[in-house]
Short mmCIF file of C-alpha atoms in Angstrom, two decimals:
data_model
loop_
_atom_site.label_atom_id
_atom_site.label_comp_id
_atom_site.label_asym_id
_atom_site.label_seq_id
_atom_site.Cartn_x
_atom_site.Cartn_y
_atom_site.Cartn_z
CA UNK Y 1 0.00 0.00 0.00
CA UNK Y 2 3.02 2.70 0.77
CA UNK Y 3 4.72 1.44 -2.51
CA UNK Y 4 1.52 2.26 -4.50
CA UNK Y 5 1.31 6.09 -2.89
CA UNK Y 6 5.13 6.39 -3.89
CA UNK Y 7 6.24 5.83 -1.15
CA UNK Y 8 10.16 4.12 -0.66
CA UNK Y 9 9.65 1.00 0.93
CA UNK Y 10 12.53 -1.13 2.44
CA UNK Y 11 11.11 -4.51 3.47
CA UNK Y 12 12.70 -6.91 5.82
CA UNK Y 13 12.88 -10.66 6.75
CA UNK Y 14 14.77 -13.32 8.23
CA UNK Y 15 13.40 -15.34 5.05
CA UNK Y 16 15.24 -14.45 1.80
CA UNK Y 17 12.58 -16.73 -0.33
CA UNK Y 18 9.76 -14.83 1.10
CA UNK Y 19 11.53 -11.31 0.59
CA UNK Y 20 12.11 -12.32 -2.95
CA UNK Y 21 7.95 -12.77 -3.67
CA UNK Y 22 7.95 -8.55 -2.90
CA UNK Y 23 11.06 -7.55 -5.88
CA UNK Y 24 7.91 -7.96 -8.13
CA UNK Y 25 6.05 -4.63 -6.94
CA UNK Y 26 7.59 -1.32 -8.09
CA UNK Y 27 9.15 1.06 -4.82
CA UNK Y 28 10.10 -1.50 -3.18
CA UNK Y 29 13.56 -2.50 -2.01
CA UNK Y 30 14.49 -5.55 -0.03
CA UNK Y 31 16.80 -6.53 2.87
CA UNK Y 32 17.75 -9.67 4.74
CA UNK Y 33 17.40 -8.97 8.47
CA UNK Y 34 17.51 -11.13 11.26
CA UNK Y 35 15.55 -8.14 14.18
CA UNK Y 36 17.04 -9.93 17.25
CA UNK Y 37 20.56 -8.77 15.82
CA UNK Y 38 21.40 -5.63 16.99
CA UNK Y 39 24.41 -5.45 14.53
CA UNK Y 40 22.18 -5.93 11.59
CA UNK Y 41 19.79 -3.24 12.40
CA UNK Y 42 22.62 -1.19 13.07
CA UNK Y 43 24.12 -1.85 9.69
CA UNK Y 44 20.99 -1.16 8.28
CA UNK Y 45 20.07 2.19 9.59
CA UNK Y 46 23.44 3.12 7.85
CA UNK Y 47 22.05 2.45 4.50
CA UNK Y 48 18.83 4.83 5.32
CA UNK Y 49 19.09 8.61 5.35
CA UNK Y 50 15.77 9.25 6.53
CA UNK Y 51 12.97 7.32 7.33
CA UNK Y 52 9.08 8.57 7.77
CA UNK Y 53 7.26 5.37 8.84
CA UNK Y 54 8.52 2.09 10.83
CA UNK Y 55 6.67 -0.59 10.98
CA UNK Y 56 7.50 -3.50 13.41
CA UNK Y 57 5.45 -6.72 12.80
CA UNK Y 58 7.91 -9.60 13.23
CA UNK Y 59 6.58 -12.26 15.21
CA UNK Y 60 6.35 -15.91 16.68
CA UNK Y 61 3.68 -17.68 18.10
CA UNK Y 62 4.27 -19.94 21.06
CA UNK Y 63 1.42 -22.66 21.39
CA UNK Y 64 0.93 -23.75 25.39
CA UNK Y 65 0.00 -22.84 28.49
CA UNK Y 66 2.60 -21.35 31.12
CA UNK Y 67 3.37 -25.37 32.13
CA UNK Y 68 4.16 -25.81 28.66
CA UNK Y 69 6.73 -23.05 28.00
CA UNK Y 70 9.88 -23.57 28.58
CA UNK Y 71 12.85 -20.65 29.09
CA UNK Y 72 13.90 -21.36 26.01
CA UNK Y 73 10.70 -20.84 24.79
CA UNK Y 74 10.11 -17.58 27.09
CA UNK Y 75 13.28 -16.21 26.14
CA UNK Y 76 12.73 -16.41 21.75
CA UNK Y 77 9.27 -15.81 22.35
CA UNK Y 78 10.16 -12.42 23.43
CA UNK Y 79 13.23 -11.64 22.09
CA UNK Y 80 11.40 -11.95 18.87
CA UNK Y 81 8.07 -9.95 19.55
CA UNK Y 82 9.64 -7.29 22.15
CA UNK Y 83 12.92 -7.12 22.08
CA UNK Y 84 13.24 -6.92 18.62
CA UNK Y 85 10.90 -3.72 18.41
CA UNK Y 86 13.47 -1.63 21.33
CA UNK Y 87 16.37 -2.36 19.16
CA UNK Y 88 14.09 -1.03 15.98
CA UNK Y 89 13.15 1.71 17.79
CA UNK Y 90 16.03 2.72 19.27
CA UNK Y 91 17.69 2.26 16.25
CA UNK Y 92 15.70 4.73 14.06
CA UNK Y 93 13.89 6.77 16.09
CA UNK Y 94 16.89 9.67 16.87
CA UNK Y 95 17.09 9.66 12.39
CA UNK Y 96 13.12 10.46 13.44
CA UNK Y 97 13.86 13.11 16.08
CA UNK Y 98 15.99 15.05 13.87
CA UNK Y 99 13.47 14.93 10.94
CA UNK Y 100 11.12 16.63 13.72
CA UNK Y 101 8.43 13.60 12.64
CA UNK Y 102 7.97 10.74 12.23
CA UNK Y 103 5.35 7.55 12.58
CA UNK Y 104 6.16 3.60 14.01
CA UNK Y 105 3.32 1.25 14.05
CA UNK Y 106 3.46 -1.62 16.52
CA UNK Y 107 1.82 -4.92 15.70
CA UNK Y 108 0.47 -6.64 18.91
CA UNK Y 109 -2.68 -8.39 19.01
CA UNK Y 110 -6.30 -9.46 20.84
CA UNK Y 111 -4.02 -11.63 22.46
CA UNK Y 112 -2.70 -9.42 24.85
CA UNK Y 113 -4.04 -7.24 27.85
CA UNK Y 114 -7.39 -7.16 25.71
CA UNK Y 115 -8.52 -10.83 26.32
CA UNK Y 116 -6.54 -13.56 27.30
CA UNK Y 117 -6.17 -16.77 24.45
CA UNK Y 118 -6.03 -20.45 25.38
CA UNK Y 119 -2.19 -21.80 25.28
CA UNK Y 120 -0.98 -18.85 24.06
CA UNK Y 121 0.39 -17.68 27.79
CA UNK Y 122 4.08 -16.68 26.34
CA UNK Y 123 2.68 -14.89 22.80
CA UNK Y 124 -0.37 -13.12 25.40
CA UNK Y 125 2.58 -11.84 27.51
CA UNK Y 126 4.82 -10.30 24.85
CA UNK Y 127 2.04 -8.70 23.18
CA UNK Y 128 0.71 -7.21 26.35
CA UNK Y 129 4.53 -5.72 26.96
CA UNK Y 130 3.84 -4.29 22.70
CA UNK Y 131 1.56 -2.26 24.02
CA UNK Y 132 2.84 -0.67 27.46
CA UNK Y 133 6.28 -0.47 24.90
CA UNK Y 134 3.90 1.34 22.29
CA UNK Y 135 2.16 3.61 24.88
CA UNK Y 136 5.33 4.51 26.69
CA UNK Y 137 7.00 5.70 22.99
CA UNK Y 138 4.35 7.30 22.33
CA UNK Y 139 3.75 9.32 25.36
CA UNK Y 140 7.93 10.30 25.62
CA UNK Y 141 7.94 11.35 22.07
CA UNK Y 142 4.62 13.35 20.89
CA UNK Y 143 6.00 16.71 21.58
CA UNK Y 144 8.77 16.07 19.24
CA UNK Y 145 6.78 14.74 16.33
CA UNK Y 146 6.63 11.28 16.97
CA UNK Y 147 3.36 9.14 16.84
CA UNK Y 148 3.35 5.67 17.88
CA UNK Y 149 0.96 3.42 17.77
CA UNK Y 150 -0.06 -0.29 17.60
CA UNK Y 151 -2.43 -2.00 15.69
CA UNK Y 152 -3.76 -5.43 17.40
CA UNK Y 153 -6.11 -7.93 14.99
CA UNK Y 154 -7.67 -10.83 15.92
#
């Protein structure tokens, strides 16, 4: 949808294959990018001079209850759906502040502090920690510009 407005869109993934389906579409320029790795956001945020809208919507989802989820579980489980967003955010959001605007969009989900999901106790949590991530961002930065916001489907 940015793409078709003219908009300069840099997509991401761990998945090469799945980045390559997107090369089709006009606008729209792809990267490898594994979020957990600070490095490689690092590196990428070299590449971009400015930067108007980020949108974080990586994601895993852990099926089982609280018995069922192991640390190892715990700990990917939110590296990938919050961690991943601060290192985004911190990344990109000072290119933001000295454009004097700009706009991230969160993805979290229904299955977070709006109703609770059957065996999804790890996935719940890490959405519900989107949000108070979101609102906090959101809240520090408005003066300067900077909307943040989250978008939760189910």
């Amino acid at each position: 949808a940015f793409s078709k407005e003219g908009a300069k869109v840099i997509a991401t993934d761990i998945n090469e294959s799945k980045l390559q389906e997107l090369e089709k579409y006009p606008g729209i320029q792809i990267r490898v990018l594994d979020v957990t790795k600070k490095e490689q956001i690092e590196n990428l945020a070299k590449e971009i001079e400015r930067i108007d809208v980020l949108c974080n919507i990586a994601g895993f989802v852990h099926h089982g209850t609280i018995l069922e989820c192991e640390e190892q579980d715990w700990n990917f489980t939110m590296n990938v759906n919050v961690r991943s967003m601060y290192l985004m955010i911190k990344t990109f959001l000072p290119k933001m502040l000295k454009q004097k605007s700009g706009n991230i969009i969160n993805m979290s989900s229904v299955a977070s502090s709006i109703k609770g999901v059957v065996n999804r106790c790890v996935y719940s949590t890490s959405k519900a920690a989107v949000i108070g991530l979101t609102k906090s961002v959101a809240a520090d930065f408005i003066e300067q510009g900077i909307r943040c916001n989250c978008i939760c489907p189910g």
